[in-house]
Amino acid sequence: FMKDPALVMNALSSFVDTTHLERCRIAVYRFHAVVVDDWRFDRVFLLGDSAHQMPPFLGQGLCAAVRDAVNLAWKIDGVERQGYSQRILDTYGHERKKHVRSVVGHAKSFGLIIGELDEAKARKRDEELGALLRSGKAETVRQKFIPGLETGALARNADGSLLTGAGDLFVQPWVRQGAGWTRMDEVMPCGFWIATTPDMPTHEWSQSPAWRRMNGRTVVVHDNAFTAPRNGDPQVLHVEEQDELFTQWLKRYNGLAVLMRPDHYVYGVAHSVQELKTLIEGAAKDLFDQPDPAAGLSHGVMDARAALAQVSA
């Protein structure tokens, strides 16, 4: 019935003055909530609408496609230009499928709430949601409904469970190096990063063979004005943050440093220098088929999971 122009204009009259509207076309469509099983076929990868169709109720269709592209891009670049193992490409589908299924599920559940056709149930819904909003108990931040990663190239404990913070999305504070404030990712080129505080000895890992092979960089986040060290390590960036967003985020994990992937998902949070070194070794093993012969690494490098278990013991 919504193909009737008169009914459409009458419905719109509740929101706008329809005398100023020009109707160009009317389209009725059925949304889908589907996710493909296989995201890779040899050298062909699916992403965006070819891999999933998202209900519109959370506004996540394009967002999911961007996440797909960012996830895949750094892995292809790593294989083509940085010597990553081909197997890292398989983590693309593993990571994105589980994540996007969760988002599709959330969007679909929101649609069932928004699209309630029973008038009595809709009125009851409005009353309940109104009460939650007035009480401050309603969750209104959309990002809260977007999960972290659970599979793929992430640090894990000996029992296979995710390490602290692994799979979470890194925060995005306002930072500055001089006069102007900007978002943190504007000063961080794509790559693996360690974000830490001024108290951590960056020299402990900045020259490690595994970190150099990963082309990793470190950002030291200060919570007040600072003086950049003279003749400092060019792979170490110093920034001042606004409102202690990163500092407070790191405290929630009781961490001292975080190892971040190029797509700004957390590989793992470290509580000591030794844990951070172990995270770096674990990430290098995820990325490369063999240890770097030039670095003098042996095939007997301890597995990250077992090493972390020893450090924690």
JSON list of C-alpha atoms in Angstrom, two decimals, residues 43-126:
[
{"chain": "A", "resi": 43, "resn": "ARG", "atom": "CA", "xyz": [43.05, -14.72, -5.33]},
{"chain": "A", "resi": 44, "resn": "VAL", "atom": "CA", "xyz": [39.48, -13.40, -5.12]},
{"chain": "A", "resi": 45, "resn": "PHE", "atom": "CA", "xyz": [38.20, -11.87, -1.87]},
{"chain": "A", "resi": 46, "resn": "LEU", "atom": "CA", "xyz": [34.65, -10.81, -1.10]},
{"chain": "A", "resi": 47, "resn": "LEU", "atom": "CA", "xyz": [33.89, -7.69, 0.90]},
{"chain": "A", "resi": 48, "resn": "GLY", "atom": "CA", "xyz": [31.08, -5.22, 1.43]},
{"chain": "A", "resi": 49, "resn": "ASP", "atom": "CA", "xyz": [27.67, -6.11, 0.02]},
{"chain": "A", "resi": 50, "resn": "SER", "atom": "CA", "xyz": [29.13, -9.08, -1.87]},
{"chain": "A", "resi": 51, "resn": "ALA", "atom": "CA", "xyz": [29.99, -10.69, 1.48]},
{"chain": "A", "resi": 52, "resn": "HIS", "atom": "CA", "xyz": [27.07, -9.56, 3.62]},
{"chain": "A", "resi": 53, "resn": "GLN", "atom": "CA", "xyz": [23.80, -7.68, 3.44]},
{"chain": "A", "resi": 54, "resn": "MET", "atom": "CA", "xyz": [23.05, -5.61, 6.49]},
{"chain": "A", "resi": 55, "resn": "PRO", "atom": "CA", "xyz": [19.66, -4.52, 7.86]},
{"chain": "A", "resi": 56, "resn": "PRO", "atom": "CA", "xyz": [19.64, -0.69, 7.93]},
{"chain": "A", "resi": 57, "resn": "PHE", "atom": "CA", "xyz": [18.65, -0.16, 11.57]},
{"chain": "A", "resi": 58, "resn": "LEU", "atom": "CA", "xyz": [22.13, 0.49, 13.01]},
{"chain": "A", "resi": 59, "resn": "GLY", "atom": "CA", "xyz": [23.56, 2.26, 9.97]},
{"chain": "A", "resi": 60, "resn": "GLN", "atom": "CA", "xyz": [26.30, -0.36, 9.72]},
{"chain": "A", "resi": 61, "resn": "GLY", "atom": "CA", "xyz": [26.21, -1.44, 6.06]},
{"chain": "A", "resi": 62, "resn": "LEU", "atom": "CA", "xyz": [28.91, 0.94, 4.81]},
{"chain": "A", "resi": 63, "resn": "CYS", "atom": "CA", "xyz": [30.74, 0.75, 8.16]},
{"chain": "A", "resi": 64, "resn": "ALA", "atom": "CA", "xyz": [31.04, -3.03, 7.82]},
{"chain": "A", "resi": 65, "resn": "ALA", "atom": "CA", "xyz": [32.34, -2.65, 4.28]},
{"chain": "A", "resi": 66, "resn": "VAL", "atom": "CA", "xyz": [35.01, -0.19, 5.45]},
{"chain": "A", "resi": 67, "resn": "ARG", "atom": "CA", "xyz": [36.04, -2.62, 8.19]},
{"chain": "A", "resi": 68, "resn": "ASP", "atom": "CA", "xyz": [36.33, -5.35, 5.56]},
{"chain": "A", "resi": 69, "resn": "ALA", "atom": "CA", "xyz": [38.53, -3.18, 3.35]},
{"chain": "A", "resi": 70, "resn": "VAL", "atom": "CA", "xyz": [40.83, -2.05, 6.17]},
{"chain": "A", "resi": 71, "resn": "ASN", "atom": "CA", "xyz": [41.21, -5.60, 7.48]},
{"chain": "A", "resi": 72, "resn": "LEU", "atom": "CA", "xyz": [42.09, -6.99, 4.06]},
{"chain": "A", "resi": 73, "resn": "ALA", "atom": "CA", "xyz": [44.24, -4.10, 2.86]},
{"chain": "A", "resi": 74, "resn": "TRP", "atom": "CA", "xyz": [46.98, -4.30, 5.48]},
{"chain": "A", "resi": 75, "resn": "LYS", "atom": "CA", "xyz": [47.24, -8.06, 5.03]},
{"chain": "A", "resi": 76, "resn": "ILE", "atom": "CA", "xyz": [47.55, -7.92, 1.24]},
{"chain": "A", "resi": 77, "resn": "ASP", "atom": "CA", "xyz": [50.10, -5.11, 1.57]},
{"chain": "A", "resi": 78, "resn": "GLY", "atom": "CA", "xyz": [52.03, -7.19, 4.10]},
{"chain": "A", "resi": 79, "resn": "VAL", "atom": "CA", "xyz": [52.13, -10.23, 1.84]},
{"chain": "A", "resi": 80, "resn": "GLU", "atom": "CA", "xyz": [53.04, -8.26, -1.29]},
{"chain": "A", "resi": 81, "resn": "ARG", "atom": "CA", "xyz": [55.60, -5.85, 0.17]},
{"chain": "A", "resi": 82, "resn": "GLN", "atom": "CA", "xyz": [56.68, -6.95, 3.63]},
{"chain": "A", "resi": 83, "resn": "GLY", "atom": "CA", "xyz": [57.12, -10.69, 3.35]},
{"chain": "A", "resi": 84, "resn": "TYR", "atom": "CA", "xyz": [54.11, -11.78, 5.41]},
{"chain": "A", "resi": 85, "resn": "SER", "atom": "CA", "xyz": [53.01, -15.39, 5.14]},
{"chain": "A", "resi": 86, "resn": "GLN", "atom": "CA", "xyz": [50.17, -16.14, 2.71]},
{"chain": "A", "resi": 87, "resn": "ARG", "atom": "CA", "xyz": [48.29, -17.69, 5.60]},
{"chain": "A", "resi": 88, "resn": "ILE", "atom": "CA", "xyz": [47.62, -14.24, 7.07]},
{"chain": "A", "resi": 89, "resn": "LEU", "atom": "CA", "xyz": [45.17, -13.73, 4.19]},
{"chain": "A", "resi": 90, "resn": "ASP", "atom": "CA", "xyz": [43.00, -16.56, 5.52]},
{"chain": "A", "resi": 91, "resn": "THR", "atom": "CA", "xyz": [42.48, -14.66, 8.77]},
{"chain": "A", "resi": 92, "resn": "TYR", "atom": "CA", "xyz": [40.55, -12.00, 6.85]},
{"chain": "A", "resi": 93, "resn": "GLY", "atom": "CA", "xyz": [37.45, -14.14, 6.40]},
{"chain": "A", "resi": 94, "resn": "HIS", "atom": "CA", "xyz": [37.78, -15.76, 9.82]},
{"chain": "A", "resi": 95, "resn": "GLU", "atom": "CA", "xyz": [37.90, -12.41, 11.57]},
{"chain": "A", "resi": 96, "resn": "ARG", "atom": "CA", "xyz": [35.32, -10.56, 9.54]},
{"chain": "A", "resi": 97, "resn": "LYS", "atom": "CA", "xyz": [32.68, -13.31, 9.27]},
{"chain": "A", "resi": 98, "resn": "LYS", "atom": "CA", "xyz": [32.20, -13.76, 13.00]},
{"chain": "A", "resi": 99, "resn": "HIS", "atom": "CA", "xyz": [32.32, -10.02, 13.61]},
{"chain": "A", "resi": 100, "resn": "VAL", "atom": "CA", "xyz": [29.85, -9.07, 10.90]},
{"chain": "A", "resi": 101, "resn": "ARG", "atom": "CA", "xyz": [27.45, -11.84, 11.91]},
{"chain": "A", "resi": 102, "resn": "SER", "atom": "CA", "xyz": [27.25, -10.27, 15.35]},
{"chain": "A", "resi": 103, "resn": "VAL", "atom": "CA", "xyz": [26.59, -6.83, 13.88]},
{"chain": "A", "resi": 104, "resn": "VAL", "atom": "CA", "xyz": [23.94, -8.21, 11.50]},
{"chain": "A", "resi": 105, "resn": "GLY", "atom": "CA", "xyz": [22.27, -9.90, 14.46]},
{"chain": "A", "resi": 106, "resn": "HIS", "atom": "CA", "xyz": [22.22, -6.66, 16.45]},
{"chain": "A", "resi": 107, "resn": "ALA", "atom": "CA", "xyz": [20.83, -4.72, 13.49]},
{"chain": "A", "resi": 108, "resn": "LYS", "atom": "CA", "xyz": [18.13, -7.31, 12.92]},
{"chain": "A", "resi": 109, "resn": "SER", "atom": "CA", "xyz": [17.08, -7.23, 16.59]},
{"chain": "A", "resi": 110, "resn": "PHE", "atom": "CA", "xyz": [16.86, -3.44, 16.46]},
{"chain": "A", "resi": 111, "resn": "GLY", "atom": "CA", "xyz": [14.67, -3.75, 13.38]},
{"chain": "A", "resi": 112, "resn": "LEU", "atom": "CA", "xyz": [12.26, -6.00, 15.23]},
{"chain": "A", "resi": 113, "resn": "ILE", "atom": "CA", "xyz": [11.94, -3.30, 17.88]},
{"chain": "A", "resi": 114, "resn": "ILE", "atom": "CA", "xyz": [11.66, -0.38, 15.47]},
{"chain": "A", "resi": 115, "resn": "GLY", "atom": "CA", "xyz": [9.33, -2.14, 13.03]},
{"chain": "A", "resi": 116, "resn": "GLU", "atom": "CA", "xyz": [6.76, -3.37, 15.55]},
{"chain": "A", "resi": 117, "resn": "LEU", "atom": "CA", "xyz": [3.42, -3.56, 13.72]},
{"chain": "A", "resi": 118, "resn": "ASP", "atom": "CA", "xyz": [1.18, -4.31, 16.70]},
{"chain": "A", "resi": 119, "resn": "GLU", "atom": "CA", "xyz": [-0.04, -0.94, 18.00]},
{"chain": "A", "resi": 120, "resn": "ALA", "atom": "CA", "xyz": [-0.46, -2.08, 21.61]},
{"chain": "A", "resi": 121, "resn": "LYS", "atom": "CA", "xyz": [3.03, -3.60, 21.68]},
{"chain": "A", "resi": 122, "resn": "ALA", "atom": "CA", "xyz": [4.46, -0.48, 20.04]},
{"chain": "A", "resi": 123, "resn": "ARG", "atom": "CA", "xyz": [2.91, 1.77, 22.71]},
{"chain": "A", "resi": 124, "resn": "LYS", "atom": "CA", "xyz": [4.30, -0.47, 25.46]},
{"chain": "A", "resi": 125, "resn": "ARG", "atom": "CA", "xyz": [7.71, -0.37, 23.76]},
{"chain": "A", "resi": 126, "resn": "ASP", "atom": "CA", "xyz": [7.63, 3.44, 23.68]}
]
